[in-house]
Coordinates of C-alpha atoms in Angstrom, one line a residue:
X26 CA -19.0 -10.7 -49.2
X27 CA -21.7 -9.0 -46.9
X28 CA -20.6 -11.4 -44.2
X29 CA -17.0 -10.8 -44.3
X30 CA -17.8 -7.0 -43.8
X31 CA -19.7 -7.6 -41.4
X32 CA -17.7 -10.5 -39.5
X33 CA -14.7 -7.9 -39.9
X34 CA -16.7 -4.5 -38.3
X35 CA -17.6 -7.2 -35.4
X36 CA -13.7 -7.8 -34.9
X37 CA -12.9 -4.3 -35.1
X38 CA -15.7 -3.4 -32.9
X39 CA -14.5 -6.3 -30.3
X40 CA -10.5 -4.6 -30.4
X41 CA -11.7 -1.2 -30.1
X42 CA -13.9 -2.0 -27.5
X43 CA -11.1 -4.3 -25.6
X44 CA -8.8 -1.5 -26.1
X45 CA -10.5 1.2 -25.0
X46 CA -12.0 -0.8 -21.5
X47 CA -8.1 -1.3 -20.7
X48 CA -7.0 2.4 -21.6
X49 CA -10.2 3.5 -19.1
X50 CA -8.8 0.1 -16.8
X51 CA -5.1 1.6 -16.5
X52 CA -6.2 5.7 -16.1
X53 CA -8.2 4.3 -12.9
X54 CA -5.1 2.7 -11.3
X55 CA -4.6 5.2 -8.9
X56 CA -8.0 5.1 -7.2
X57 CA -6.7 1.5 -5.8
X58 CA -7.4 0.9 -2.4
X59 CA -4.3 -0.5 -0.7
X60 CA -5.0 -2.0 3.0
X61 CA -2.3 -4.0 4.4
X62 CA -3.3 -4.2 8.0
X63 CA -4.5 -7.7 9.1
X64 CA -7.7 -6.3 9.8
X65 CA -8.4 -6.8 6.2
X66 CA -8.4 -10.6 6.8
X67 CA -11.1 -10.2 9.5
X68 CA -14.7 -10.5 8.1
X69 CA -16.1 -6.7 9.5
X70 CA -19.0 -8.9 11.2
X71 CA -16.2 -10.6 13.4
X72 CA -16.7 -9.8 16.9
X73 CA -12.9 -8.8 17.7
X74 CA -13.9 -6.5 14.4
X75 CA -16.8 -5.1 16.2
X76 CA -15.1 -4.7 19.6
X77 CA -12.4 -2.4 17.9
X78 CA -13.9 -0.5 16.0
X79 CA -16.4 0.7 18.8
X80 CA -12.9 1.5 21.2
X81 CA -12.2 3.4 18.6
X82 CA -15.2 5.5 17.9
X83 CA -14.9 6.0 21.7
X84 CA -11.3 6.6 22.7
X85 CA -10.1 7.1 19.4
X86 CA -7.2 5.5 16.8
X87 CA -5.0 3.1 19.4
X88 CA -2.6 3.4 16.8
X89 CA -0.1 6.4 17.6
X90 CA 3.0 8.0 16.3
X91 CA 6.2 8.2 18.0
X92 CA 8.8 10.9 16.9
X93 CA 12.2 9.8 18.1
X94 CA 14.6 12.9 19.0
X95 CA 18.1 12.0 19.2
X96 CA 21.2 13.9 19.8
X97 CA 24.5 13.0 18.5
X98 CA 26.2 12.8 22.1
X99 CA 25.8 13.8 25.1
X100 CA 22.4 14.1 27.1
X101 CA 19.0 15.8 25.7
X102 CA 18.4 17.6 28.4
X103 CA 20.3 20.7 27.0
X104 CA 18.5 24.2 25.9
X105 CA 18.8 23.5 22.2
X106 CA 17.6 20.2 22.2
X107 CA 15.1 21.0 24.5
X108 CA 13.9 23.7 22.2
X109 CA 13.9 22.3 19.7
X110 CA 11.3 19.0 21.1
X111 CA 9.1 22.3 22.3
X112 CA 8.9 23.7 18.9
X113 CA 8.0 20.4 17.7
X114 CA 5.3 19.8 20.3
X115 CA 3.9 22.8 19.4
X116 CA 3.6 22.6 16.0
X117 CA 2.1 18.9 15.6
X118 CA -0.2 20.0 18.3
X119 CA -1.2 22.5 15.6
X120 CA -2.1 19.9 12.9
X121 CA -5.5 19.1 11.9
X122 CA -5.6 15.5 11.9
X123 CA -3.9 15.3 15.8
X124 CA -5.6 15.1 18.9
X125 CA -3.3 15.3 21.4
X126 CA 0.7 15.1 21.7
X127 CA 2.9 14.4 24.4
X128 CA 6.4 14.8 25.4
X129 CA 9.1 16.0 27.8
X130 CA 8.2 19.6 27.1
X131 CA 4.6 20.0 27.6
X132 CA 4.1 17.2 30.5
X133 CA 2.9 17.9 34.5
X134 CA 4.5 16.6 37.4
X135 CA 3.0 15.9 40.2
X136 CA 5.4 16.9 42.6
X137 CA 5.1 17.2 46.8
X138 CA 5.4 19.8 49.2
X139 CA 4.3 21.1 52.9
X140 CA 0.8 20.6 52.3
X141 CA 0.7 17.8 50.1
X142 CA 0.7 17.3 46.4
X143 CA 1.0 19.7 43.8
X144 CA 0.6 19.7 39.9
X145 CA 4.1 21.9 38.5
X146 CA 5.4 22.0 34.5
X147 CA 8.0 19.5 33.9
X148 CA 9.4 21.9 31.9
X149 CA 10.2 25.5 32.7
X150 CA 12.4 26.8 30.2
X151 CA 16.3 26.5 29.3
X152 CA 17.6 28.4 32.3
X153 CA 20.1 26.0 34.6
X154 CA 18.4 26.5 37.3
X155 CA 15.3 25.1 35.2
X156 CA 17.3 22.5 33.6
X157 CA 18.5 21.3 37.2
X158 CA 15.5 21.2 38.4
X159 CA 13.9 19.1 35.3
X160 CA 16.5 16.4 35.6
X161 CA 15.2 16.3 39.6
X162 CA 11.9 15.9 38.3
X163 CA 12.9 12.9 35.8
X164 CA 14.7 11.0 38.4
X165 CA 12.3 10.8 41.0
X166 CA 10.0 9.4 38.7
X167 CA 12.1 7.8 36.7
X168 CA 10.1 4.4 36.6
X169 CA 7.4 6.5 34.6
X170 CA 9.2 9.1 32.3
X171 CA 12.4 6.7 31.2
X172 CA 12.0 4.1 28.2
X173 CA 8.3 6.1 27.5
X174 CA 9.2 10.0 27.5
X175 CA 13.0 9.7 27.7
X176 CA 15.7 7.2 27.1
X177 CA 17.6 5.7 29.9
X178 CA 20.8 6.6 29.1
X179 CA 19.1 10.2 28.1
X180 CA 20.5 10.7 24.6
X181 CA 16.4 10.3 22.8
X182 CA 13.8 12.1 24.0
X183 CA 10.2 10.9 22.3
X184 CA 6.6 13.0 21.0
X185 CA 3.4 10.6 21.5
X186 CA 1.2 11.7 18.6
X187 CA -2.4 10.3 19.1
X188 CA -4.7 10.7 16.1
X189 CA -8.1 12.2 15.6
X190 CA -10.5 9.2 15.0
X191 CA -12.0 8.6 12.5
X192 CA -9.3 9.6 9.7
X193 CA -8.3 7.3 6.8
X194 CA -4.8 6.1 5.7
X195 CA -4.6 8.8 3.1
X196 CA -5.0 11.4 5.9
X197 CA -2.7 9.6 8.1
X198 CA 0.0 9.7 5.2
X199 CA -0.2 13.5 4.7
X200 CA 0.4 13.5 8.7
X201 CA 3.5 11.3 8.8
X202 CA 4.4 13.8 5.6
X203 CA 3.5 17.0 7.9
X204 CA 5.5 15.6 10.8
X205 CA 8.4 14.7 8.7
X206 CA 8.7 17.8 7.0
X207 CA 9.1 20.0 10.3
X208 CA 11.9 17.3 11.3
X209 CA 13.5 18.4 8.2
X210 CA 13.7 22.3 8.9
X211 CA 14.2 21.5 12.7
X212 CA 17.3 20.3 13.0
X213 CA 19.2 23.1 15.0
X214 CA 22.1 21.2 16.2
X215 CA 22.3 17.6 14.1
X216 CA 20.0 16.3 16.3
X217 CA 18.1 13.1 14.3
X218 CA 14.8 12.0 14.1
X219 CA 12.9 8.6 13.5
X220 CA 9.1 8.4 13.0
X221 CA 7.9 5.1 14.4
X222 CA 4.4 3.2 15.0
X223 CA 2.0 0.8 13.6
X224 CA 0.7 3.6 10.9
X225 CA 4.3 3.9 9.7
X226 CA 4.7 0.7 8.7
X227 CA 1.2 -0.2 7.7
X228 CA 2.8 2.8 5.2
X229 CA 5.8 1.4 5.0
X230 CA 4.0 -2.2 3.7
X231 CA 1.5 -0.4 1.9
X232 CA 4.1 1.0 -0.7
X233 CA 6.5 -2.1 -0.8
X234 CA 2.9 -3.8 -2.0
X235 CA 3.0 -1.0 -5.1
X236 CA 6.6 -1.6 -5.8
X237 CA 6.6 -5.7 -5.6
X238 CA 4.1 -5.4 -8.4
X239 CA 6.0 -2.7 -10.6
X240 CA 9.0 -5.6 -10.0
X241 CA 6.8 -8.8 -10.8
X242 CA 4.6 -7.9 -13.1
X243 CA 7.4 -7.5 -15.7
X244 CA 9.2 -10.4 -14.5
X245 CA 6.0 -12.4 -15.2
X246 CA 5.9 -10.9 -18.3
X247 CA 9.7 -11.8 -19.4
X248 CA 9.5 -14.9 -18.5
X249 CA 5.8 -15.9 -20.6
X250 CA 7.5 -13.7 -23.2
X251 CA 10.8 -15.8 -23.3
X252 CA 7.9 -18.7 -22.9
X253 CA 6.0 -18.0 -25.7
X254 CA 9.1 -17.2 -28.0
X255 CA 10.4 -20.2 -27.8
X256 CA 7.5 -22.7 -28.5
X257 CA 6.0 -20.5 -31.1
X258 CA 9.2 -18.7 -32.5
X259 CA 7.1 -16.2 -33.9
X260 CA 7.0 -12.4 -33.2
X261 CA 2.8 -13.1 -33.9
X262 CA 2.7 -16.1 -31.7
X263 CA 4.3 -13.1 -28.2
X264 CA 2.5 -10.4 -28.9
X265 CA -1.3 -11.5 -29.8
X266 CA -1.1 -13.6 -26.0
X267 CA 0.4 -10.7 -24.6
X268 CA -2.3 -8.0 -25.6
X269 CA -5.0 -10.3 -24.6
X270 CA -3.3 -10.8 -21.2
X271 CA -3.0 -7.0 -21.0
X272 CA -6.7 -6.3 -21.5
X273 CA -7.7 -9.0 -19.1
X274 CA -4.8 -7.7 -16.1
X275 CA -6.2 -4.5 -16.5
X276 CA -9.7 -5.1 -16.6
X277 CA -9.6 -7.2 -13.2
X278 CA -7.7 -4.2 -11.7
X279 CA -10.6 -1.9 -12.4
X280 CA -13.4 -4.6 -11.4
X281 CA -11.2 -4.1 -7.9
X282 CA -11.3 -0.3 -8.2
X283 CA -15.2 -0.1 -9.5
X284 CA -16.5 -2.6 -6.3
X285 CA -14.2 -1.4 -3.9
X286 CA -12.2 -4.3 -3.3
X287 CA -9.1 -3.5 -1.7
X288 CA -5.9 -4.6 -2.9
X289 CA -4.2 -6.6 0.2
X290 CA -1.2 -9.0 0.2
X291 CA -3.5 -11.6 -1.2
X292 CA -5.3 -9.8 -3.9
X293 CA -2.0 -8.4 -5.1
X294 CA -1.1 -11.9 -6.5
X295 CA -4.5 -11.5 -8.5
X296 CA -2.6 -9.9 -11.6
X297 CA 0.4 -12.0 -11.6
X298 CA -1.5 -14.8 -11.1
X299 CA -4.3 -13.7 -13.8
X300 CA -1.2 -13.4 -16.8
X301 CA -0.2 -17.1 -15.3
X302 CA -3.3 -18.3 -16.0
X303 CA -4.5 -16.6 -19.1
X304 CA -1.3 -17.1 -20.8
X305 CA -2.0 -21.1 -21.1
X306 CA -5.3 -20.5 -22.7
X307 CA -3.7 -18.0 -25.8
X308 CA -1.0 -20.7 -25.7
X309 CA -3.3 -23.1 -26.4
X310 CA -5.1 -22.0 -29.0
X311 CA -2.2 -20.0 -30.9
X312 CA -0.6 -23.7 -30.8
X313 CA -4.0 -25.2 -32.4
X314 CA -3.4 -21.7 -34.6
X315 CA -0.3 -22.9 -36.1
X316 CA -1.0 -26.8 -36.0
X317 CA -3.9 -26.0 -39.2
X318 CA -1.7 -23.1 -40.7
X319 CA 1.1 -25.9 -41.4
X320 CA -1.3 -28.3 -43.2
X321 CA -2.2 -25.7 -46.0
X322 CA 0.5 -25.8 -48.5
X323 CA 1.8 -22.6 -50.6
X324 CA 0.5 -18.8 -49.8
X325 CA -1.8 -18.1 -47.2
X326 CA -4.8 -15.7 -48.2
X327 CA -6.4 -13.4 -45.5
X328 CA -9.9 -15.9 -46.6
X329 CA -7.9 -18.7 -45.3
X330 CA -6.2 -17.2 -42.1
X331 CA -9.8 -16.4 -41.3
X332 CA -11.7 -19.4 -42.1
X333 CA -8.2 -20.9 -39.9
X334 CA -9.3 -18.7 -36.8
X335 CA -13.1 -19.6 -37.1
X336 CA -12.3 -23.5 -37.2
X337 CA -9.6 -23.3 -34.5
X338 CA -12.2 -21.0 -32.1
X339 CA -15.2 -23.5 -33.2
X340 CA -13.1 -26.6 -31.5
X341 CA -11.4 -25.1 -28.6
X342 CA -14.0 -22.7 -26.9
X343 CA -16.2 -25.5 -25.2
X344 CA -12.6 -26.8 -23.5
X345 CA -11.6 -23.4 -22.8
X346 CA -14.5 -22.4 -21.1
X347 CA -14.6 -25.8 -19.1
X348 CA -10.8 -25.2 -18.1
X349 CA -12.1 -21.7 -17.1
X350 CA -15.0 -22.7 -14.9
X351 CA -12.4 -25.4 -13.4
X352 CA -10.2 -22.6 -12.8
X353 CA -12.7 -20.4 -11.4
X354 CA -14.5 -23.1 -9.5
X355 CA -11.0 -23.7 -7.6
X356 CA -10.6 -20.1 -6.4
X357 CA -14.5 -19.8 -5.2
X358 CA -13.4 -22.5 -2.9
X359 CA -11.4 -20.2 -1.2
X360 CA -14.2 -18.0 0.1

């Protein structure tokens, strides 16, 4: 009797403490580091590595932002367009994650005269007289300022945005956010905007990562549910896998988070492929399970289902384990 109570406190003790690592496991989920640049298949000790990330402690991020300014017809070059592109370049310039913007507004020319060259604004206000003299400007340098500054046909105008180095993705994010958010109060006469650049769709990739595993985690999970349902027909035989699989998933999620191992296109197949692999092992011994439970004949009494669990445990662990060092043994290959 004294070993019953005690076998059963161990058992509780094991669930509670399961239950309470994946509750801890899930709550950590948003401290996830989520890279999906192809740097983060480049060993940091690479040289290219090396190279880069010295330009960039020099020269700062390579990686800039382009804000797209796009009226619905006719040319740019008109005073409320042209304000507008102003007040933009202004107000990035502001921001504290920016080093230096660019654009049609805010640019030198390097113009000629009787006693050489001189240095003038390429912009000079909305006046016609200013205007005409900016579209002068843009056409005898048009080799530099179209396709880069301005669009050929002169309908876009664009806003370089170079980046302070040094400055993470999450403070990258909250500057796309910035930047956006002063395209939405700026439109003053339906002009559009597109936010382009390498950081944007590192962004972009980053959250289609998130949302591919909100979508195949579940599918994974209907499918060994429909799986297990139908070799077991048993609501016991789903839902004791499926809790085990659940503490392991989120367990190997917060292994990521704890050693800072960042979740990339690769390691995002981790979970799916973790409830993959788990599931044949609880398939395998809920199957041995129900294999003994149909040899005993009549009622079954809690005694028995126990003495049931310690047998079935007793014979499969050595084969489990050996499956699980296979397993593992096939995945250290691929460092």
């Amino acid at each position: 009797m004294k070993a019953k109570k005690i076998q059963l406190i161990r058992d509780l003790a094991i669930t509670l403490i399961a239950l309470s690592l994946a509750i801890v496991s899930i709550s950590m989920i948003s401290n996830l580091t989520v890279d999906s640049s192809t740097e983060a298949f480049i060993p940091k000790e690479s040289e290219v590595v090396q190279v880069n990330e010295t330009i960039e402690e020099e020269f700062g991020s390579l990686d800039a932002l382009v804000l797209g300014v796009q009226t619905k017809e006719g040319s740019i070059l008109n005073p409320e367009s042209l304000s507008l592109i102003e007040y933009l370049t202004d107000n990035i310039e502001t921001l504290n994650t920016v080093d230096s913007v660019l654009s049609i507004t805010n640019l030198d020319h390097i113009d000629g005269d009787d006693y050489g060259m001189k240095v003038v604004p390429l912009y000079d206000g909305t006046s016609e007289k200013a205007l005409s003299s900016m579209k002068e400007k843009l056409s005898s340098w048009s080799q530099i300022y179209e396709n880069s500054l301005i669009s050929q046909d002169q309908t876009m105008a664009s806003i370089v945005v170079t980046m302070k180095k040094g400055i993470d993705a999450e403070e990258q994010k909250e500057l796309m956010d910035a930047i956006n958010q002063l395209t939405i109060k700026s439109s003053y006469n339906g002009e559009t905007f597109s936010l382009i650049g390498l950081p944007v769709v590192k962004q972009q990739i980053n959250e289609s990562l998130i949302r591919d595993m909100i979508i195949l985690a579940p599918i994974v999970g209907l499918l060994i549910i429909l799986v297990l349902l139908f070799s077991f027909k048993k609501l016991a035989g789903v839902i004791l896998p499926l809790i085990t699989l659940f503490f392991s998933a989120s367990i190997v999620v917060a292994m990521m988070i704890i050693f800072n191992i960042t979740f990339t296109m690769a390691t995002m197949l981790v979970p799916v492929l973790l409830l993959i692999v788990a599931s044949a092992y609880a398939i395998h011994v809920m199957s041995h399970f129900y294999e003994e439970l149909l040899e005993t004949t009549g009622n079954v009494s809690f005694d028995e289902i126990s003495s049931i669990i310690s047998s079935v445990i007793k014979k499969n662990n050595m084969p489990i384990i050996l499956a699980g060092i296979t397993t593992a043994a096939g995945f250290i290959a691929q460092l």
